[in-house]
Coordinates of C-alpha atoms in Angstrom, one line a residue:
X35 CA 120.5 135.7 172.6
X36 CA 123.7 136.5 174.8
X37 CA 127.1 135.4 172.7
X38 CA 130.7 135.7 174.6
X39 CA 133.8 135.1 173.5
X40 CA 137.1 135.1 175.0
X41 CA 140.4 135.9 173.4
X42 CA 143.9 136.7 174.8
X43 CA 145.5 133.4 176.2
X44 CA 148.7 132.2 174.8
X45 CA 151.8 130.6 176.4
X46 CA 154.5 132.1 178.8
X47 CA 156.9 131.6 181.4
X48 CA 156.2 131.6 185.1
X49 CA 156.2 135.1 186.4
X50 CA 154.8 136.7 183.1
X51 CA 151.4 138.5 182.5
X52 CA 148.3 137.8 180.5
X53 CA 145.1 139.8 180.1
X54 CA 142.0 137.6 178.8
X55 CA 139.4 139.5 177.3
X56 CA 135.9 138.7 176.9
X57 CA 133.4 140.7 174.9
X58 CA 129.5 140.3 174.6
X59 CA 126.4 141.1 172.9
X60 CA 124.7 141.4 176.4
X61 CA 125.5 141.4 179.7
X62 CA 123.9 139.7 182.6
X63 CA 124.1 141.1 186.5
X64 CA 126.9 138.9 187.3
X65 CA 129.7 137.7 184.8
X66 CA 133.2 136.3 186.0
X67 CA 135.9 133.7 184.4
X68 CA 136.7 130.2 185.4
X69 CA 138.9 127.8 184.0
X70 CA 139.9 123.7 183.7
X71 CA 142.9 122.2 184.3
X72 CA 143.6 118.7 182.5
X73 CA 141.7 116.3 184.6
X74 CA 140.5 118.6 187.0
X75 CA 136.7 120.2 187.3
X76 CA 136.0 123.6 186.2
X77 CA 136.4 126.1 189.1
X78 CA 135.9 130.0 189.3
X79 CA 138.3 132.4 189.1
X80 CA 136.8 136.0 189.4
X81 CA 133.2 137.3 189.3
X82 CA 132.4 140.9 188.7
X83 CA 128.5 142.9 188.4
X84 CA 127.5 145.0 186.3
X85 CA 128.5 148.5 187.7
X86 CA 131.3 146.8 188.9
X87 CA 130.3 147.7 192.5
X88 CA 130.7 143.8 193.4
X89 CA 133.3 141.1 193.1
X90 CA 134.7 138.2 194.0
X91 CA 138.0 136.0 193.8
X92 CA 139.4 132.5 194.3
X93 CA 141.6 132.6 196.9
X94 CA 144.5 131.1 194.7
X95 CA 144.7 134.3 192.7
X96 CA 144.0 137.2 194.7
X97 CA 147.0 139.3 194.5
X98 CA 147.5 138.1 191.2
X99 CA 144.9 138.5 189.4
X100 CA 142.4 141.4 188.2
X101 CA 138.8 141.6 186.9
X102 CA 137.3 144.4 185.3
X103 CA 135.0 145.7 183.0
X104 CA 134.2 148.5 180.3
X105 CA 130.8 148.6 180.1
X106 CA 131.0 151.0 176.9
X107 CA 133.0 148.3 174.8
X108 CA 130.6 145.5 176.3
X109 CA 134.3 143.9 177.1
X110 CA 135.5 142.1 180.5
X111 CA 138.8 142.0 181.1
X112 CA 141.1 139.0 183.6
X113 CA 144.6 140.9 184.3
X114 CA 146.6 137.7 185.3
X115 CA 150.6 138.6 187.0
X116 CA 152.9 136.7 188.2
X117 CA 151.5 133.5 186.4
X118 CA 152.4 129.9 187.9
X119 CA 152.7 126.7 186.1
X120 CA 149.1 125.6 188.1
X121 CA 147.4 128.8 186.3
X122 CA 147.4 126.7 183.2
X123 CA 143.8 126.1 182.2
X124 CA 140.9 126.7 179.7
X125 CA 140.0 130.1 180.6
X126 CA 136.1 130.8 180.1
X127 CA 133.8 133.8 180.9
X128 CA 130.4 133.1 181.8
X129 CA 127.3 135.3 182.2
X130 CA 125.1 134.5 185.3
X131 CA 121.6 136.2 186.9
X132 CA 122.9 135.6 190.7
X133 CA 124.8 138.5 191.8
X134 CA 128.1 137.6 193.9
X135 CA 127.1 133.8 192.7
X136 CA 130.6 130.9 192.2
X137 CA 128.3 128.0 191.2
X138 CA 129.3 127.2 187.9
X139 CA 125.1 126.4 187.9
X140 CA 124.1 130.0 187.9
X141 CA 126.0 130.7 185.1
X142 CA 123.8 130.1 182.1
X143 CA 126.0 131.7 179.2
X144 CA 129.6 130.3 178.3
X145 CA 132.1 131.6 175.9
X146 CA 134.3 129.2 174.0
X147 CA 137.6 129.3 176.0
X148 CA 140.9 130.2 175.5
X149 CA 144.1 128.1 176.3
X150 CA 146.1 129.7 179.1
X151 CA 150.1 127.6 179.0
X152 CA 152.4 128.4 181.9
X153 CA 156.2 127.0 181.7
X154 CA 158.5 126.7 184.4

């Protein structure tokens, strides 16, 4: 069985950093991060594969945000800069077996969340 879990959230100001870390048991081809907003669906963030030779972004954080992986700690990493107050979410890693997929239906292995607050 696959386990994640995420750690790493907290709450700042607007402009401040965050880096969410998720480790795992296993990995699958394709993992990433998406998060949920207070009445809003759950919607992906960043996607990365396994060697790290693919990846993907939303375009609300790209310039903002960074994935990454060390494959030795079985840890994936979301640097998040400049932080808004619309960043604020449940942030959750997933594990999926579709390369380059955003569908939160490929992913078939969730972590727990972490809570991710962003003042003015």
């Amino acid at each position: 069985q696959v386990q994640l879990v995420e750690s790493g959230g907290g709450l700042v100001q607007a402009g401040d950093s965050l880096r969410l870390s998720c480790a795992a048991s296993d990995w699958m081809p394709w993992a990433g991060w998406f998060r949920q907003a207070p009445g809003k669906e759950r919607e992906f963030v960043a996607g990365i594969s396994g060697r790290a030779l693919s990846w993907n972004y939303e375009d609300s954080v790209k310039g903002r945000f960074t994935i990454s992986r060390d494959n030795a700690k079985n840890t994936m990493y979301l640097q998040m800069n400049s932080l808004k107050p619309e960043d604020t979410a449940v942030y959750y890693c997933a594990a999926a077996w579709t390369i380059g997929t955003k569908s939160p239906a490929d992913f078939h292995v969730w972590g727990q969340g972490t809570q991710v607050t962003v003042s003015s």
